[in-house]
Short mmCIF file of C-alpha atoms and ligand atoms in Angstrom, two decimals:
data_model
loop_
_atom_site.label_atom_id
_atom_site.label_comp_id
_atom_site.label_asym_id
_atom_site.label_seq_id
_atom_site.Cartn_x
_atom_site.Cartn_y
_atom_site.Cartn_z
CA MET A 1 92.07 122.77 61.22
CA SER A 2 95.09 120.44 61.48
CA ASN A 3 94.76 116.79 60.53
CA GLN A 4 94.90 115.78 64.18
CA ASP A 5 92.20 118.30 65.17
CA GLN A 6 90.03 117.01 62.36
CA GLN A 7 90.39 113.45 63.63
CA LEU A 8 89.73 114.46 67.23
CA SER A 9 86.61 116.37 66.24
CA LEU A 10 85.13 113.06 65.11
CA PHE A 11 84.90 112.21 68.79
CA ASP A 12 82.94 115.31 69.77
CA ILE A 13 79.88 114.36 71.76
CA PRO A 14 76.98 116.72 71.14
CA SER A 15 75.42 118.13 74.32
CA LEU A 16 72.43 116.18 75.59
CA ASN A 17 71.02 119.38 77.01
CA GLN A 18 70.80 121.27 73.78
CA ASP A 19 68.32 124.14 73.86
CA PRO A 20 65.11 122.90 72.12
CA GLU A 21 64.81 126.33 70.49
CA SER A 22 68.06 125.73 68.64
CA VAL A 23 66.82 122.50 67.03
CA ASP A 24 65.72 123.32 63.53
CA PHE A 25 64.61 120.23 61.63
CA ASP A 26 63.40 120.18 58.12
CA LEU A 27 59.69 119.25 58.27
CA GLU A 28 60.32 116.57 55.65
CA GLU A 29 62.55 114.69 58.06
CA ILE A 30 59.70 113.97 60.47
CA PRO A 31 58.75 110.29 60.30
CA LYS A 32 55.38 110.27 58.54
CA ASN A 33 54.01 106.89 59.56
CA ALA A 34 54.83 103.78 61.51
CA HIS A 35 56.63 102.28 58.51
CA THR A 36 59.10 105.14 58.15
CA PRO A 37 62.33 103.78 59.61
CA ILE A 38 64.17 105.73 62.28
CA PRO A 39 67.63 104.15 62.20
CA PRO A 40 69.73 104.02 65.38
CA GLY A 41 71.92 107.13 65.53
CA THR A 42 69.30 109.39 63.89
CA TYR A 43 69.19 111.75 66.88
CA GLN A 44 72.12 113.52 68.53
CA THR A 45 70.13 115.00 71.41
CA LEU A 46 66.99 114.45 73.47
CA ALA A 47 65.78 117.84 72.28
CA GLN A 48 65.80 116.57 68.70
CA ILE A 49 63.67 113.59 69.73
CA ALA A 50 61.27 115.94 71.51
CA ASP A 51 61.08 118.12 68.45
CA HIS A 52 60.05 115.20 66.22
CA CYS A 53 57.70 113.64 68.75
CA ASN A 54 55.80 116.90 69.14
CA ARG A 55 55.10 116.84 65.40
CA CYS A 56 54.85 113.07 65.00
CA SER A 57 51.97 111.28 63.25
CA ARG A 58 53.34 107.73 63.21
CA CYS A 59 50.14 106.69 65.02
CA GLN A 60 46.74 108.24 65.74
CA LEU A 61 47.57 109.36 69.30
CA GLY A 62 49.21 112.56 68.07
CA LYS A 63 45.77 113.89 67.09
CA ASN A 64 44.80 114.55 70.72
CA ARG A 65 48.26 115.46 71.97
CA THR A 66 48.84 118.59 74.04
CA HIS A 67 52.50 117.71 74.61
CA ALA A 68 54.58 114.70 73.67
CA VAL A 69 56.09 113.34 76.88
CA ILE A 70 59.75 112.52 76.42
CA GLY A 71 61.36 112.17 79.83
CA ARG A 72 62.50 113.74 83.06
CA GLY A 73 65.53 113.26 85.26
CA ASN A 74 69.27 113.14 84.78
CA PRO A 75 70.02 112.59 81.06
CA THR A 76 73.24 110.75 81.97
CA ALA A 77 71.64 108.64 84.73
CA PRO A 78 72.78 105.03 85.29
CA ILE A 79 69.15 103.94 85.79
CA MET A 80 66.34 104.49 83.28
CA ILE A 81 62.75 103.76 84.24
CA ILE A 82 60.28 103.02 81.46
CA GLY A 83 56.58 103.36 82.24
CA GLU A 84 53.52 102.74 80.09
CA ALA A 85 52.05 105.94 78.67
CA PRO A 86 51.37 109.57 79.63
CA GLY A 87 48.12 110.32 81.46
CA GLN A 88 46.23 113.60 81.64
CA HIS A 89 48.70 115.47 83.87
CA GLU A 90 51.65 114.22 81.85
CA ASP A 91 50.01 115.30 78.58
CA GLU A 92 49.31 118.75 80.06
CA GLN A 93 52.79 119.27 81.48
CA GLY A 94 54.85 117.37 78.91
CA LEU A 95 56.60 115.40 81.68
CA PRO A 96 56.28 111.73 82.66
CA PHE A 97 54.97 110.51 86.01
CA VAL A 98 53.82 113.84 87.46
CA GLY A 99 50.41 112.61 88.70
CA ARG A 100 49.62 110.32 91.66
CA SER A 101 51.61 107.41 90.25
CA GLY A 102 54.56 109.72 89.78
CA GLN A 103 54.41 110.99 93.36
CA LEU A 104 54.49 107.42 94.58
CA LEU A 105 57.33 106.55 92.20
CA ASP A 106 59.41 109.47 93.53
CA LYS A 107 58.76 108.26 97.11
CA ILE A 108 59.77 104.71 96.20
CA LEU A 109 63.00 105.96 94.65
CA ASP A 110 63.69 108.16 97.65
CA SER A 111 63.24 105.18 100.00
CA VAL A 112 66.37 103.57 98.52
CA GLY A 113 68.31 106.81 98.10
CA LEU A 114 67.67 107.25 94.37
CA SER A 115 66.65 110.50 92.75
CA THR A 116 65.88 111.93 89.33
CA ASP A 117 68.48 114.64 90.12
CA THR A 118 71.26 112.07 89.95
CA GLU A 119 70.73 108.33 89.41
CA VAL A 120 67.44 108.16 87.52
CA TYR A 121 65.90 109.18 84.20
CA ILE A 122 62.19 108.41 83.60
CA SER A 123 60.39 107.82 80.29
CA ASN A 124 57.54 105.76 78.86
CA ALA A 125 56.93 103.08 76.24
CA ILE A 126 54.91 105.66 74.25
CA ARG A 127 55.04 109.46 74.12
CA CYS A 128 51.41 110.52 73.61
CA ARG A 129 48.42 109.97 75.88
CA PRO A 130 45.94 107.28 74.80
CA PRO A 131 42.26 108.33 75.02
CA GLU A 132 40.70 107.60 78.44
CA ASN A 133 44.14 106.32 79.52
CA ARG A 134 43.54 103.00 77.80
CA THR A 135 46.42 100.56 77.40
CA PRO A 136 48.49 101.34 74.29
CA THR A 137 47.87 98.97 71.37
CA ALA A 138 50.63 96.78 69.93
CA SER A 139 50.82 99.00 66.85
CA GLU A 140 51.11 102.20 68.96
CA LEU A 141 53.93 100.59 70.93
CA GLN A 142 55.60 99.59 67.68
CA ALA A 143 55.22 103.04 66.13
CA CYS A 144 56.82 104.75 69.13
CA LYS A 145 59.54 102.18 69.81
CA PRO A 146 62.26 103.78 67.64
CA TYR A 147 62.01 106.94 69.79
CA LEU A 148 62.35 104.82 72.93
CA LEU A 149 65.37 103.01 71.52
CA GLU A 150 67.00 106.30 70.56
CA GLN A 151 66.37 107.65 74.06
CA ILE A 152 67.94 104.56 75.60
CA ARG A 153 70.94 104.93 73.28
CA LEU A 154 71.44 108.60 74.27
CA ILE A 155 70.87 108.14 78.02
CA ASN A 156 73.00 104.95 77.94
CA PRO A 157 71.80 103.54 81.30
CA GLN A 158 73.37 100.43 82.79
CA ILE A 159 70.10 99.47 84.48
CA ILE A 160 66.60 99.67 82.96
CA LEU A 161 63.51 99.24 85.15
CA LEU A 162 60.31 98.35 83.33
CA THR A 163 57.25 99.39 85.31
CA GLY A 164 54.33 97.16 84.42
CA ALA A 165 53.55 94.60 81.73
CA THR A 166 53.21 97.10 78.87
CA ALA A 167 56.78 98.38 79.28
CA VAL A 168 58.02 94.78 79.46
CA LYS A 169 56.09 93.85 76.33
CA SER A 170 57.38 96.88 74.45
CA LEU A 171 61.08 96.44 75.23
CA LEU A 172 61.57 92.71 75.81
CA GLY A 173 58.62 91.37 73.80
CA ASP A 174 57.73 89.27 76.86
CA LYS A 175 53.96 89.00 77.34
CA ARG A 176 53.93 87.23 80.70
CA PRO A 177 51.99 88.89 83.53
CA ILE A 178 54.07 91.23 85.65
CA THR A 179 53.39 89.12 88.76
CA LYS A 180 55.33 86.27 87.09
CA ILE A 181 58.45 88.20 86.06
CA ARG A 182 58.89 91.13 88.45
CA GLY A 183 62.10 91.13 90.41
CA GLN A 184 64.02 89.04 87.85
CA TRP A 185 67.08 90.39 86.04
CA PHE A 186 67.13 90.17 82.23
CA GLN A 187 70.00 91.06 79.92
CA TRP A 188 68.93 93.33 77.07
CA GLU A 189 71.46 94.76 74.62
CA GLY A 190 74.20 94.62 77.23
CA ARG A 191 72.04 96.34 79.85
CA GLN A 192 70.51 94.89 83.00
CA CYS A 193 66.74 95.08 83.01
CA MET A 194 64.28 94.38 85.78
CA PRO A 195 60.49 94.33 85.43
CA ILE A 196 58.84 95.91 88.49
CA PHE A 197 55.25 96.68 89.46
CA HIS A 198 53.67 99.83 88.07
CA PRO A 199 53.09 102.45 90.81
CA ALA A 200 49.40 102.63 89.80
CA TYR A 201 49.10 98.95 90.76
CA LEU A 202 50.58 99.74 94.17
CA LEU A 203 48.07 102.57 94.62
CA ARG A 204 45.32 99.98 94.17
CA ASN A 205 47.01 97.46 96.52
CA SER A 206 48.02 99.43 99.56
CA SER A 207 48.80 96.62 102.05
CA ARG A 208 52.42 96.54 103.21
CA ASP A 209 52.13 92.97 104.51
CA VAL A 210 54.87 90.47 103.69
CA GLY A 211 54.34 89.01 100.21
CA LYS A 212 51.95 91.77 99.07
CA PRO A 213 52.81 93.98 96.05
CA LYS A 214 54.18 96.89 98.14
CA TRP A 215 56.44 94.55 100.09
CA LEU A 216 57.61 92.86 96.87
CA MET A 217 58.35 96.26 95.34
CA TRP A 218 60.45 97.14 98.36
CA GLN A 219 62.47 93.90 97.87
CA ASP A 220 62.95 94.69 94.18
CA MET A 221 64.08 98.26 94.81
CA GLN A 222 66.61 97.10 97.37
CA ALA A 223 67.99 94.65 94.79
CA VAL A 224 68.23 97.50 92.28
CA ARG A 225 70.02 99.72 94.81
CA GLN A 226 72.47 96.92 95.55
CA ARG A 227 73.13 96.24 91.85
CA LEU A 228 73.83 99.93 91.27
CA ASN A 229 76.23 99.99 94.22
CA GLU A 230 78.06 96.98 92.74
CA ILE A 231 78.28 98.63 89.31
CA GLN A 232 79.52 101.89 90.79
CA SER A 233 82.14 100.21 92.98
CA HIS A 234 83.87 98.58 89.96
N1 URA B 301 51.82 106.18 84.15
C1 URA B 301 52.79 105.89 83.27
O1 URA B 301 53.03 104.74 82.94
N2 URA B 301 53.49 106.89 82.77
C2 URA B 301 53.30 108.15 83.13
O2 URA B 301 54.01 109.01 82.62
C3 URA B 301 52.29 108.42 84.07
C4 URA B 301 51.55 107.42 84.56
#
């Protein structure tokens, strides 16, 4: 290899769609507990994150795991949505938001012309299902956060939508109720973040009247669509 080729090869970007079968990690490299650091830049691909998460024991939730749930959607999407935690269907299928909440989320995205085929990638604050779908504890959120941060780094979205208070707490450390902060833009690590309602909350509050959660969500999603249009037109 010439000197110039050697220098250029430093800029090679590993494929984000690497075949999971081809990822062969040494078992010793798997983070053993919540105190084992996972420095930024540890993972080159989403498949590598999936590989570790499926063997992870940083918290207790791995004990009941069928599948770790990493993400679905376009891995180079400009928008990343972060939910709370996998439920039963997600644990079974290894994909986020595939139950009733997920169907509603897909409809909401569709209503403003967004899709997981192109503009959106979906993940969660944690990767394993909590028993009885309880809210993840602070220490579970903490244990899983390095994986989330690595996913954000690899996807590199310009916009992050945080669905529900748990996602907001995990990423921004903000413990205010979602009703107080939804629809506001926050800057986080050079990215634009908006807390929005969780789809499960909308399933429980079905009125479309002005000022009700569904109506507010519709306002927020239009603001997101507009912000993406502005970003893409620059
Ligand atoms: N709710 C979430 O927050 N995440 C999922 O993946 C499914 C339901």
